[in-house]
Backbone as JSON, one array per atom type, in Angstrom:
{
  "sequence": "XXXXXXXXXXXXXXXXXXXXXXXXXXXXXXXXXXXXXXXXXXXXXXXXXXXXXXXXXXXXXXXXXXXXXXXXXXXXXXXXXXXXXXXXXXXXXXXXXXXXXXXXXXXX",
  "N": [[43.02, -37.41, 25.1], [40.93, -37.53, 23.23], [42.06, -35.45, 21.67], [44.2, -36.28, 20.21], [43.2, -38.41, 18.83], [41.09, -36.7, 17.04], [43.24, -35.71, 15.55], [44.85, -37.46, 14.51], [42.86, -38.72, 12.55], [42.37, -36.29, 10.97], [45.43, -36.23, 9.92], [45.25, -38.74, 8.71], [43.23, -39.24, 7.63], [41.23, -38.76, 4.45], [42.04, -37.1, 1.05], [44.67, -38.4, 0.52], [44.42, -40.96, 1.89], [42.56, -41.89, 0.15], [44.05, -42.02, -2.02], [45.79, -43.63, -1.95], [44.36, -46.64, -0.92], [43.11, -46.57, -3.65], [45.44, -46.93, -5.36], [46.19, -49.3, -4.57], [44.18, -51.21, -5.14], [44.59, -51.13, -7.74], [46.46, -51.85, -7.98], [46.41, -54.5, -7.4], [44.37, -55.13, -9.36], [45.83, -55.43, -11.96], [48.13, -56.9, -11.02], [46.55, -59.3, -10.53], [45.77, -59.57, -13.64], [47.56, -59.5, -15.06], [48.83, -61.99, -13.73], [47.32, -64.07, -14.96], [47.73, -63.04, -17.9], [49.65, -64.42, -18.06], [49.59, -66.92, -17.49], [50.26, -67.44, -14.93], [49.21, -67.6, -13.05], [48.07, -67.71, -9.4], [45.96, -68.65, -6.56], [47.01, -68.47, -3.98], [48.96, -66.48, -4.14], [47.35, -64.18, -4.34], [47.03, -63.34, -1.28], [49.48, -63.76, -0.2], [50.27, -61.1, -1.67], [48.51, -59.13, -0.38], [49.88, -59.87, 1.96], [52.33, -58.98, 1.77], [52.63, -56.76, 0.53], [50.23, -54.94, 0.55], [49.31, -54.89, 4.1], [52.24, -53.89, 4.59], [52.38, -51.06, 3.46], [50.12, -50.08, 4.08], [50.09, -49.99, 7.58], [52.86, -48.81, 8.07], [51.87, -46.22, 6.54], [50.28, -45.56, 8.4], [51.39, -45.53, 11.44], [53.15, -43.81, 10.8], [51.4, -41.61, 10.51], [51.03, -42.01, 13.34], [53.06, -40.89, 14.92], [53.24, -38.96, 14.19], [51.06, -37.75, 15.48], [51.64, -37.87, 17.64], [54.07, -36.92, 18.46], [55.28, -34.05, 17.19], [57.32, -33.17, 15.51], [57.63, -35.08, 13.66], [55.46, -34.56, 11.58], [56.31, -33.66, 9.23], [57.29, -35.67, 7.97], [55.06, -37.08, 6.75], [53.82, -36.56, 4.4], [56.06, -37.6, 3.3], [56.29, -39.9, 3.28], [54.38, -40.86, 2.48], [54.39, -39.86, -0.44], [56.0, -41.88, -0.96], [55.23, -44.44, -0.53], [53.29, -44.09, -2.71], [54.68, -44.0, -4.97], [55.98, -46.56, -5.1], [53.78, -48.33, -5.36], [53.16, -47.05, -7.7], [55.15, -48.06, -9.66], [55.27, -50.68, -9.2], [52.73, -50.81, -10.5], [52.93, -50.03, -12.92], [54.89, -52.35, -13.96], [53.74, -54.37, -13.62], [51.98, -53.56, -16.07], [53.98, -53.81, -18.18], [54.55, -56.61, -18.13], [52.19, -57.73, -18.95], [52.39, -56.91, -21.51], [52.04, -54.79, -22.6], [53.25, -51.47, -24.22], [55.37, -49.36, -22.76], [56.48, -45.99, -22.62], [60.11, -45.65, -22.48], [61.29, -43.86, -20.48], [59.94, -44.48, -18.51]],
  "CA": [[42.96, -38.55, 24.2], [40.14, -37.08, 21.93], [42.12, -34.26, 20.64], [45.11, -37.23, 19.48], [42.05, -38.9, 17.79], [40.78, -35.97, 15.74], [44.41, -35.49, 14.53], [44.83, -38.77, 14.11], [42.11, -38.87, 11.67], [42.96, -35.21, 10.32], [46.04, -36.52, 9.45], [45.5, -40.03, 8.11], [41.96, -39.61, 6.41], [41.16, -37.39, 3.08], [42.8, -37.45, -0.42], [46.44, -38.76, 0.73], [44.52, -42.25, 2.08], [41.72, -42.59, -0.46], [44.97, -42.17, -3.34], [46.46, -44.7, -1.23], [43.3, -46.86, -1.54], [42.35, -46.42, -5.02], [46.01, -47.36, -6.21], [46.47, -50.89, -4.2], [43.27, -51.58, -6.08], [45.11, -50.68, -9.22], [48.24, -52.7, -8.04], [45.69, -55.68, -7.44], [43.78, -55.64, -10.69], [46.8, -54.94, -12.91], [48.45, -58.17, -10.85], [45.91, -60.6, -10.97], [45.4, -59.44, -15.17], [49.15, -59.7, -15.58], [49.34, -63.59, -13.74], [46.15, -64.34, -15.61], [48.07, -63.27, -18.92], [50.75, -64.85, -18.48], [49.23, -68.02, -17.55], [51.03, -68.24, -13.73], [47.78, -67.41, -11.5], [48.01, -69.1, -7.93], [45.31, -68.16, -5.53], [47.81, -68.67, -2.56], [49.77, -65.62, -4.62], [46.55, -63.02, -3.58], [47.02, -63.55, -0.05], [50.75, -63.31, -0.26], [50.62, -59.47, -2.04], [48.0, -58.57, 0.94], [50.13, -59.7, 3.38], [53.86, -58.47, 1.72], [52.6, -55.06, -0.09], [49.4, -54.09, 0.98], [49.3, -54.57, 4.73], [52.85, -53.06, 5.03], [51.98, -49.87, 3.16], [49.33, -49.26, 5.26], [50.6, -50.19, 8.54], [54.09, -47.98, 7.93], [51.39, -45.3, 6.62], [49.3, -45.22, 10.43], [52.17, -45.55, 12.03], [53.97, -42.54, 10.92], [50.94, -40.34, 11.45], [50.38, -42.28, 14.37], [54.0, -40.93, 15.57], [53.46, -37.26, 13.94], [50.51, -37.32, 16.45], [52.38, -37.64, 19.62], [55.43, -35.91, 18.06], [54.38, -33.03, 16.01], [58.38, -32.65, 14.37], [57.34, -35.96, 12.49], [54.74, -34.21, 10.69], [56.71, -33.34, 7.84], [57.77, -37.3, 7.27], [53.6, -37.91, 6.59], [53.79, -36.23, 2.98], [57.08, -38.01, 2.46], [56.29, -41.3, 3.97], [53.01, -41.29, 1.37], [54.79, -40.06, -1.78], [57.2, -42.85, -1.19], [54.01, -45.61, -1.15], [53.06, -43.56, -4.38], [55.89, -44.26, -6.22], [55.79, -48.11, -5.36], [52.61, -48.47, -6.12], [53.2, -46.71, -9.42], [56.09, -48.74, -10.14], [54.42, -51.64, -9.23], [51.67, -50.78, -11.82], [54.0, -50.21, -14.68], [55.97, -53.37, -13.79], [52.48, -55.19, -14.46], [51.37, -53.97, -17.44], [54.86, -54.24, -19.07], [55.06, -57.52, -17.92], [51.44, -57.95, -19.87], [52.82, -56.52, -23.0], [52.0, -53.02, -22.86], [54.71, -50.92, -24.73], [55.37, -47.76, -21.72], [57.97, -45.44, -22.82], [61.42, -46.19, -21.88], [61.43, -42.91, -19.67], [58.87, -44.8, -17.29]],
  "C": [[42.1, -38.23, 22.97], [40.81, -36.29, 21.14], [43.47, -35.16, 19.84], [44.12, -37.8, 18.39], [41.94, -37.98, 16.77], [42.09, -35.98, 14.94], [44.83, -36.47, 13.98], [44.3, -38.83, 12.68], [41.81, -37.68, 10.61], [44.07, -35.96, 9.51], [46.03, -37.34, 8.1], [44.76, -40.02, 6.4], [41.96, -38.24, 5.21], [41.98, -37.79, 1.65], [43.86, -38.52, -0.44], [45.81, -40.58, 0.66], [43.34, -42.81, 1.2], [42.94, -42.59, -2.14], [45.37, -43.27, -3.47], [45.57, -46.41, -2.09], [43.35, -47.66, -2.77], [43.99, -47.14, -5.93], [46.64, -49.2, -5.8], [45.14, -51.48, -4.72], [43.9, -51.61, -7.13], [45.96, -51.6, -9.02], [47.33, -54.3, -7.82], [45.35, -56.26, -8.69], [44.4, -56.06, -11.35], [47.42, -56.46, -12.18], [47.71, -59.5, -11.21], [45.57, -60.42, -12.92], [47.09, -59.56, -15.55], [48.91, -61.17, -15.43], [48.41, -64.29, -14.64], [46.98, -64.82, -17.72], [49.13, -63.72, -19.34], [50.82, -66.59, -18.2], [50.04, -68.57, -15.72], [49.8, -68.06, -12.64], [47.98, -68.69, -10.71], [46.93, -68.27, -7.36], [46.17, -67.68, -4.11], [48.91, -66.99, -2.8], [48.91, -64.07, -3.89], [47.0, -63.07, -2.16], [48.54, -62.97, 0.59], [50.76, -61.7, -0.24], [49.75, -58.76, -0.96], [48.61, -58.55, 1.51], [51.54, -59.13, 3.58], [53.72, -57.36, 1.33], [51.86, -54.23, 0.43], [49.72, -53.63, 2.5], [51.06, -53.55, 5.22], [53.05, -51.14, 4.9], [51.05, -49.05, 4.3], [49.91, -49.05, 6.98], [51.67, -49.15, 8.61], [53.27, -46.72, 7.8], [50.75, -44.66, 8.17], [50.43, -44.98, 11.27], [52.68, -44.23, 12.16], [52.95, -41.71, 11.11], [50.59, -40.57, 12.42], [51.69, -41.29, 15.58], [54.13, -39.03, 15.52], [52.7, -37.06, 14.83], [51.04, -36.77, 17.65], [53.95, -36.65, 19.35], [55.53, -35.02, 17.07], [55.88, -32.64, 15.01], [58.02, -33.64, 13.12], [56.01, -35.48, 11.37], [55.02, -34.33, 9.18], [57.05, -35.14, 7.29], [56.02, -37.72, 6.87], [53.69, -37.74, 5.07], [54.61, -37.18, 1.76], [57.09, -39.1, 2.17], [54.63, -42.05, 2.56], [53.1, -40.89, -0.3], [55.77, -41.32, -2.05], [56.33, -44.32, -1.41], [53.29, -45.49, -2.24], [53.6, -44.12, -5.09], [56.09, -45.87, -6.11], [55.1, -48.57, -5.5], [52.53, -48.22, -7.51], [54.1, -47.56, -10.25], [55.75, -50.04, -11.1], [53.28, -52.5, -10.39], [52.42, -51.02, -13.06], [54.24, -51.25, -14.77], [54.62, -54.37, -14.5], [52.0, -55.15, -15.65], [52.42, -53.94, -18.39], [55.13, -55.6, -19.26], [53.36, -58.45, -19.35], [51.75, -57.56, -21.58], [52.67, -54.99, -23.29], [53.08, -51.99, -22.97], [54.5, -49.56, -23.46], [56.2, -47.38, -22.52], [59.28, -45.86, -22.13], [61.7, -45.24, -20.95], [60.52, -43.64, -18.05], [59.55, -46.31, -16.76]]
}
């Protein structure tokens, strides 16, 4: 059971889950400064994106290295499974500050 743990926490913890982290902060701020500037802020709306974006990111993230643990072929789905919460997170971001007015390129 200990040596599932360390890998566990091999797996999960380090760069991959403080990127993780650091950009549902980003997808927070960037939301509440979007509804803010657009004049739709609900409180009842925070609670919502915790419980429809955040916790499933994470949850789907543990999961799969919870599954590469006990099944070491799923390894390779951990990299894939966390560039893919990258990219909706990043999206995410964009989607906010275009929606604030911020010109992106049309490539983004």
């Amino acid at each position: 059971m200990e040596a599932y743990l360390k890998e566990f926490v091999a797996l999960a913890d380090g760069v991959k889950l403080s990127v993780v982290v650091v950009l549902i902060l980003a997808n927070f701020i960037t939301g509440i400064a979007a509804s803010l500037y657009t004049g739709t802020f609900r409180l009842k709306a925070i609670a919502d994106f915790l419980y429809s974006r955040v916790l499933p990111f994470i949850l789907s993230y543990f999961a799969v290295v919870l599954v590469a643990v006990v099944e070491p072929n799923w390894k390779v789905a951990v990299p894939i499974v966390w560039a893919v919460i990258i990219l909706a997170l990043a999206g995410s971001i964009l989607a906010n500050l275009k929606e604030m007015g911020v010109h992106l390129p049309e490539s983004l």
